[in-house]
Amino acid sequence: MDRRRFLNRAGIAGAALAAGACARQEDCAPAAGGSTAPADEVREWKMVTSWPKNFPGLGTAANEVAESITRLSGGRINVTVYGANDLVPAFEVFDAVSSGTVEIGHSAAYYWKGKDPAAQFFGSVPFGLTAMEMNGWLYFGGGMALWRRLYERFDLVPFAAGNTSVQMGGWFNKEINSVADLSGLKMRIPGLGGEVLARAGGVPVNLPGGELFTALESGTIDATEWVGPYNDLAFGLFRAARYYYYPGWHEPGTALETIVHKPVFEALPDDLKAIVEAACNRTNDRLMAEYAARNAQALTPLVEEHGVELRRFPDDVLARLREISDQVIDEVAGDDPLAREIHDSFVAYRDSSRRFLRLSDGAYFGALGLTSG
């Protein structure tokens, strides 16, 4: 097959993938209009991430997005991935892409609460949406259109590009038997979860993943959440803390994002826009499957080989954290009309979804005896 035919087929395939993921959702319409840029122009893109280079799950998801864009575009977009601190620190991804210093980034929206508090709705909300619910809201509940409106303020185009699903509650060097045990607890926990912990008496600390083990082992922090067995085993956190708590009330469905500098994205021809979106959609689906498989596989060695003690948060602790969470997420909307619109859309979708989940997933897990313990 000659090169031109291959590129045409790659473009058609990418467009088909993007269209297939959004076949019945107006929110997934192209993020920008057409372009007259030369179709065969080669674009060199730098991708910065908030993860250690090649870190399982999070880092490899960024690699996958980059590789898919490069492959589906037939090399017309060539994406080079840089891990946290290779070009910019982990928490400067947003600024680097927003300013156009680099073309594309991979991270999580709750890191940007200092830019706009409403961004946290597109990362994870305590006691909020699970991974499947988040996808439902983004693609069929109006969430994606709201996300793009919010990020337009920063010259960014966002795409969902992975989800860890329900995380673990974290690693602790002290037992949590009551709400009082949260008082003074220094815990690495970002986003809205950190604000909830603070109001419960704890001391939230925001650290990038690469610093967690040392901080926990040295006693700089008393506890840390990260992701779940798959990533926590890779970081060796079982060597730095004794107790492994669940459930992950703070991050029930953490969405990862790919962000593209808006002027760069708008300059793409339509087929390359579709390819970028298709690459993100592919990773968004595959990462959920990866975490479902790898977390289950990693839990066994944590418990049976490394002697990790699994603990469930007491009911009164979860009840208090949920009470505070409801207050916190309402306050995020503040006086910003768009933030209030995002909040109201999120809450309406959550409440509607939960009515059905009680009859579906909840009832099924109850029948299996998997709803407690």
Coordinates of C-alpha atoms in Angstrom, one line a residue:
M1 CA 0.0 0.0 0.0
D2 CA 1.5 3.4 -0.9
R3 CA 1.9 6.1 1.8
R4 CA -0.9 8.4 0.6
R5 CA -3.4 5.5 0.7
F6 CA -2.2 4.5 4.1
L7 CA -2.5 8.0 5.5
N8 CA -6.0 8.4 4.1
R9 CA -7.1 5.1 5.7
A10 CA -5.5 6.1 9.0
G11 CA -7.4 9.4 8.9
I12 CA -10.7 7.6 8.1
A13 CA -10.0 5.0 10.8
G14 CA -9.4 7.7 13.4
A15 CA -12.5 9.6 12.5
A16 CA -14.5 6.4 12.6
L17 CA -13.2 5.6 16.1
A18 CA -14.1 9.1 17.4
A19 CA -17.5 9.1 15.8
G20 CA -18.2 5.6 17.2
A21 CA -17.5 6.7 20.7
C22 CA -19.9 9.6 20.4
A23 CA -22.5 8.3 18.0
R24 CA -25.5 9.6 20.0
Q25 CA -24.0 12.5 21.9
E26 CA -24.1 16.1 20.8
D27 CA -21.5 16.9 23.5
C28 CA -18.9 15.0 21.5
A29 CA -19.1 17.2 18.4
P30 CA -15.8 18.5 17.2
A31 CA -14.2 20.9 19.7
A32 CA -13.4 23.4 17.0
G33 CA -14.1 24.3 13.4
G34 CA -12.3 23.3 10.2
S35 CA -8.8 24.2 9.2
T36 CA -7.0 24.9 5.9
A37 CA -3.6 23.6 7.3
P38 CA -1.7 21.4 4.8
A39 CA -2.8 17.8 5.2
D40 CA 0.7 16.4 4.9
E41 CA 2.4 18.8 7.3
V42 CA 4.4 17.0 10.1
R43 CA 3.7 18.4 13.5
E44 CA 6.1 17.8 16.4
W45 CA 4.3 17.8 19.7
K46 CA 5.7 17.6 23.3
M47 CA 3.5 15.9 25.9
V48 CA 4.2 16.7 29.5
T49 CA 2.6 14.6 32.3
S50 CA 2.1 14.6 36.1
W51 CA 3.4 11.1 36.3
P52 CA 6.8 9.4 36.6
K53 CA 7.9 8.4 33.1
N54 CA 6.5 5.0 32.2
F55 CA 4.8 4.5 35.6
P56 CA 2.3 1.6 35.3
G57 CA -1.2 2.8 34.5
L58 CA -0.9 6.5 34.8
G59 CA 2.3 7.0 32.9
T60 CA 1.7 4.3 30.4
A61 CA -1.7 5.8 29.7
A62 CA 0.0 9.0 28.6
N63 CA 2.3 6.9 26.4
E64 CA -0.6 5.2 24.8
V65 CA -2.4 8.4 24.0
A66 CA 0.8 9.7 22.4
E67 CA 1.5 6.5 20.5
S68 CA -2.1 6.3 19.2
I69 CA -2.0 9.9 17.9
T70 CA 1.3 9.3 16.2
R71 CA 0.3 5.9 14.7
L72 CA -3.3 6.9 13.6
S73 CA -2.0 10.1 12.0
G74 CA 0.6 8.2 10.0
G75 CA 3.2 10.4 11.7
R76 CA 1.6 13.7 10.7
I77 CA 1.5 14.4 14.4
N78 CA 4.6 13.0 16.2
V79 CA 4.1 13.1 20.0
T80 CA 7.1 12.8 22.4
V81 CA 6.3 12.1 26.0
Y82 CA 8.0 13.7 29.0
G83 CA 7.5 12.5 32.5
A84 CA 7.1 14.7 35.6
N85 CA 10.1 16.9 36.0
D86 CA 11.6 16.0 32.6
L87 CA 10.5 19.3 31.2
V88 CA 8.2 20.8 33.8
P89 CA 7.3 19.8 37.4
A90 CA 4.3 17.5 37.9
F91 CA 1.9 20.3 39.0
E92 CA 2.9 22.7 36.2
V93 CA 1.4 20.7 33.3
F94 CA -1.7 22.9 33.1
D95 CA 0.4 26.1 32.8
A96 CA 2.8 24.6 30.3
V97 CA 0.0 23.6 27.9
S98 CA -2.2 26.7 28.6
S99 CA 0.7 29.0 27.7
G100 CA 1.6 27.0 24.6
T101 CA 5.0 26.2 25.9
V102 CA 4.1 22.6 24.9
E103 CA 1.3 21.4 22.8
I104 CA -0.3 18.6 24.9
G105 CA -0.4 17.3 28.5
H106 CA -1.7 14.3 30.5
S107 CA -2.8 14.8 34.1
A108 CA -5.9 15.0 36.4
A109 CA -8.2 18.0 36.6
Y110 CA -8.4 18.1 40.4
Y111 CA -4.8 19.4 40.5
W112 CA -5.9 22.7 39.1
K113 CA -8.2 23.9 41.8
G114 CA -6.0 26.9 42.2
K115 CA -6.7 27.8 38.5
D116 CA -10.5 27.3 38.8
P117 CA -12.1 25.3 41.6
A118 CA -14.8 24.0 39.2
A119 CA -12.1 22.0 37.4
Q120 CA -12.3 19.5 40.3
F121 CA -15.6 18.2 39.1
F122 CA -13.8 16.7 36.0
G123 CA -11.3 14.9 38.2
S124 CA -13.0 13.3 41.1
V125 CA -15.5 14.3 43.7
P126 CA -15.7 12.7 47.2
F127 CA -18.7 10.3 47.3
G128 CA -19.3 11.3 43.7
L129 CA -19.4 9.5 40.3
T130 CA -17.8 6.2 39.7
A131 CA -15.8 5.6 36.4
M132 CA -18.8 4.5 34.4
E133 CA -21.0 7.3 35.9
M134 CA -18.3 9.8 35.0
N135 CA -18.3 8.6 31.4
G136 CA -22.0 8.7 31.3
W137 CA -22.1 12.3 32.5
L138 CA -19.3 13.4 30.2
Y139 CA -20.6 11.8 27.0
F140 CA -24.3 11.6 27.6
G141 CA -25.1 14.1 30.4
G142 CA -23.7 17.3 29.2
G143 CA -20.4 17.1 31.2
M144 CA -18.0 17.3 28.2
A145 CA -19.6 20.5 26.8
L146 CA -19.3 22.1 30.2
W147 CA -15.7 20.9 30.6
R148 CA -14.7 22.5 27.3
R149 CA -16.4 25.7 28.1
L150 CA -14.5 25.9 31.4
Y151 CA -11.1 25.2 29.9
E152 CA -11.7 27.7 27.1
R153 CA -10.8 30.3 29.7
F154 CA -7.3 28.9 29.7
D155 CA -6.8 28.2 25.9
L156 CA -7.2 24.5 26.5
V157 CA -9.2 21.7 24.9
P158 CA -9.8 18.8 27.3
F159 CA -10.4 15.1 26.6
A160 CA -11.1 12.2 29.0
A161 CA -8.1 9.9 28.8
G162 CA -8.4 7.2 31.5
N163 CA -10.0 6.5 34.8
T164 CA -8.7 4.6 37.8
S165 CA -12.2 3.6 39.0
V166 CA -12.8 3.4 42.7
Q167 CA -9.5 3.9 44.6
M168 CA -8.4 2.6 47.9
G169 CA -8.7 4.8 51.0
G170 CA -5.0 5.0 51.6
W171 CA -2.0 3.9 53.6
F172 CA -1.9 4.8 57.3
N173 CA 0.6 4.5 60.1
K174 CA -2.1 4.8 62.7
E175 CA -5.5 3.2 63.1
I176 CA -8.6 5.1 62.3
N177 CA -11.3 4.0 64.8
S178 CA -13.3 7.2 65.0
V179 CA -13.6 10.7 63.6
A180 CA -11.3 11.9 66.4
D181 CA -8.5 10.0 64.9
L182 CA -8.5 12.3 61.9
S183 CA -7.6 15.3 64.1
G184 CA -4.1 16.4 63.2
L185 CA -3.6 13.6 60.7
K186 CA -1.1 14.7 58.0
M187 CA -2.2 13.0 54.9
R188 CA -1.3 13.4 51.2
I189 CA -4.6 13.9 49.6
P190 CA -5.4 16.3 46.7
G191 CA -8.5 18.1 45.5
L192 CA -11.8 18.2 47.2
G193 CA -10.9 15.2 49.3
G194 CA -8.1 17.3 50.9
E195 CA -10.6 20.0 51.7
V196 CA -13.0 17.5 53.3
L197 CA -10.2 16.1 55.4
A198 CA -9.2 19.6 56.6
R199 CA -12.7 20.3 57.8
A200 CA -12.7 17.0 59.6
G201 CA -9.6 18.1 61.5
G202 CA -6.8 16.6 59.4
V203 CA -3.9 18.3 57.6
P204 CA -4.0 17.7 53.8
V205 CA -0.7 17.7 52.0
N206 CA -0.3 17.8 48.2
L207 CA 2.7 15.9 46.9
P208 CA 3.5 14.3 43.5
G209 CA 3.5 10.6 43.3
G210 CA 7.3 10.3 43.1
E211 CA 7.7 11.8 46.6
L212 CA 5.1 9.7 48.5
F213 CA 7.2 6.8 49.7
T214 CA 10.0 9.0 51.2
A215 CA 7.4 11.3 52.9
L216 CA 5.5 8.4 54.4
E217 CA 8.6 6.4 55.5
S218 CA 10.2 9.5 57.1
G219 CA 7.1 10.5 59.0
T220 CA 6.7 13.8 57.1
I221 CA 3.2 12.6 56.5
D222 CA 1.1 10.1 58.6
A223 CA -0.9 8.7 55.7
T224 CA -1.2 8.9 51.9
E225 CA -3.7 7.9 49.3
W226 CA -2.4 7.2 45.9
V227 CA -4.5 4.9 43.6
G228 CA -5.0 1.2 44.4
P229 CA -3.1 -2.1 44.7
Y230 CA -1.7 -1.9 41.1
N231 CA 0.1 1.4 41.5
D232 CA 0.6 1.1 45.3
L233 CA 2.5 -2.2 44.9
A234 CA 4.7 -0.6 42.2
F235 CA 5.6 2.3 44.6
G236 CA 6.3 -0.1 47.4
L237 CA 4.1 1.8 49.8
F238 CA 3.5 -1.4 51.9
R239 CA 7.1 -0.9 53.1
A240 CA 6.3 2.5 54.6
A241 CA 2.9 1.9 56.2
R242 CA 1.0 -0.8 58.0
Y243 CA -2.6 -0.3 57.4
Y244 CA -4.4 -0.2 54.0
Y245 CA -7.8 1.4 54.3
Y246 CA -10.9 1.2 52.1
P247 CA -13.1 2.4 50.5
G248 CA -11.7 5.3 48.5
W249 CA -14.5 7.7 49.5
H250 CA -12.4 10.7 48.2
E251 CA -11.9 9.3 44.6
P252 CA -14.6 6.9 43.5
G253 CA -13.9 7.4 39.8
T254 CA -10.9 9.5 39.1
A255 CA -10.8 10.8 35.5
L256 CA -7.5 11.5 33.8
E257 CA -7.3 14.1 31.1
T258 CA -5.5 14.9 28.0
I259 CA -5.3 18.7 27.4
V260 CA -4.3 20.3 24.1
H261 CA -3.3 24.0 23.6
K262 CA -6.4 25.3 21.9
P263 CA -4.7 27.3 19.1
V264 CA -2.7 24.2 18.2
F265 CA -5.8 22.0 18.2
E266 CA -7.8 24.5 16.1
A267 CA -5.1 24.6 13.5
L268 CA -5.4 20.9 12.8
P269 CA -7.4 19.6 9.8
D270 CA -10.6 17.8 10.7
D271 CA -9.2 14.3 10.3
L272 CA -6.4 15.0 12.8
K273 CA -8.9 16.5 15.3
A274 CA -10.8 13.3 15.1
I275 CA -7.7 11.2 15.5
V276 CA -6.7 13.1 18.7
E277 CA -10.2 12.5 20.1
A278 CA -10.2 8.8 19.0
A279 CA -6.8 8.3 20.7
C280 CA -8.1 9.7 24.0
N281 CA -11.3 7.7 23.8
R282 CA -9.3 4.5 23.3
T283 CA -7.2 5.1 26.3
N284 CA -10.2 6.1 28.4
D285 CA -11.8 2.7 27.8
R286 CA -8.6 0.6 28.0
L287 CA -7.3 2.1 31.3
M288 CA -10.5 1.2 33.1
A289 CA -10.1 -2.3 32.0
E290 CA -6.4 -2.3 33.0
Y291 CA -7.1 -1.1 36.5
A292 CA -9.9 -3.7 36.9
A293 CA -7.5 -6.5 36.1
R294 CA -4.3 -5.2 37.6
N295 CA -5.8 -4.1 41.0
A296 CA -7.3 -7.6 41.5
Q297 CA -4.0 -9.2 40.6
A298 CA -1.9 -6.9 42.9
L299 CA -4.1 -7.2 46.0
T300 CA -3.0 -10.9 46.5
P301 CA 0.7 -10.3 46.9
L302 CA 0.1 -7.2 49.1
V303 CA -1.9 -9.2 51.6
E304 CA -0.4 -12.7 51.3
E305 CA 3.2 -11.9 50.7
H306 CA 3.7 -8.6 52.3
G307 CA 1.3 -8.9 55.3
V308 CA -0.6 -5.7 54.6
E309 CA -3.5 -5.2 57.0
L310 CA -6.7 -4.3 55.2
R311 CA -9.0 -2.1 57.2
R312 CA -12.4 -0.6 56.5
F313 CA -13.1 2.9 57.5
P314 CA -15.7 2.9 60.4
D315 CA -19.2 3.8 59.4
D316 CA -19.3 6.9 61.6
V317 CA -16.1 8.2 59.9
L318 CA -17.6 7.7 56.4
A319 CA -20.8 9.3 57.5
R320 CA -19.0 12.4 58.8
L321 CA -16.8 12.7 55.7
R322 CA -19.9 12.4 53.5
E323 CA -21.7 15.1 55.4
I324 CA -18.8 17.5 55.0
S325 CA -18.4 16.5 51.3
D326 CA -21.9 17.7 50.5
Q327 CA -21.1 21.1 52.0
V328 CA -17.8 21.4 50.2
I329 CA -19.0 20.6 46.7
D330 CA -21.8 23.1 47.0
E331 CA -19.4 25.8 48.0
V332 CA -17.1 25.1 45.0
A333 CA -19.8 26.6 42.7
G334 CA -19.5 29.9 44.5
D335 CA -20.7 33.0 42.6
D336 CA -19.5 31.9 39.2
P337 CA -22.5 31.1 36.9
L338 CA -20.5 28.5 34.9
A339 CA -19.3 26.8 38.1
R340 CA -22.9 26.6 39.4
E341 CA -24.0 25.2 36.1
I342 CA -21.3 22.5 36.3
H343 CA -22.2 21.7 39.9
D344 CA -26.0 21.5 39.2
S345 CA -25.4 19.3 36.1
F346 CA -23.0 17.0 38.1
V347 CA -25.4 16.6 41.0
A348 CA -28.5 16.1 38.8
Y349 CA -26.7 13.3 36.9
R350 CA -25.4 11.7 40.1
D351 CA -28.8 11.6 41.7
S352 CA -30.5 10.2 38.5
S353 CA -27.8 7.6 38.1
R354 CA -28.0 6.4 41.7
R355 CA -31.7 5.7 41.4
F356 CA -30.9 3.1 38.8
L357 CA -27.7 1.8 40.4
R358 CA -29.7 0.7 43.4
L359 CA -31.6 -1.6 41.1
S360 CA -28.6 -2.8 39.1
D361 CA -25.1 -2.8 40.4
G362 CA -26.1 -2.3 44.0
A363 CA -28.7 -5.0 44.0
Y364 CA -26.5 -7.4 42.2
F365 CA -23.5 -6.9 44.6
G366 CA -26.0 -7.3 47.5
A367 CA -27.1 -10.6 46.1
L368 CA -23.5 -11.7 46.0
G369 CA -22.9 -10.5 49.6
L370 CA -20.2 -8.0 48.4
T371 CA -21.7 -4.8 49.7
S372 CA -19.9 -4.7 53.1
G373 CA -17.1 -6.2 55.1

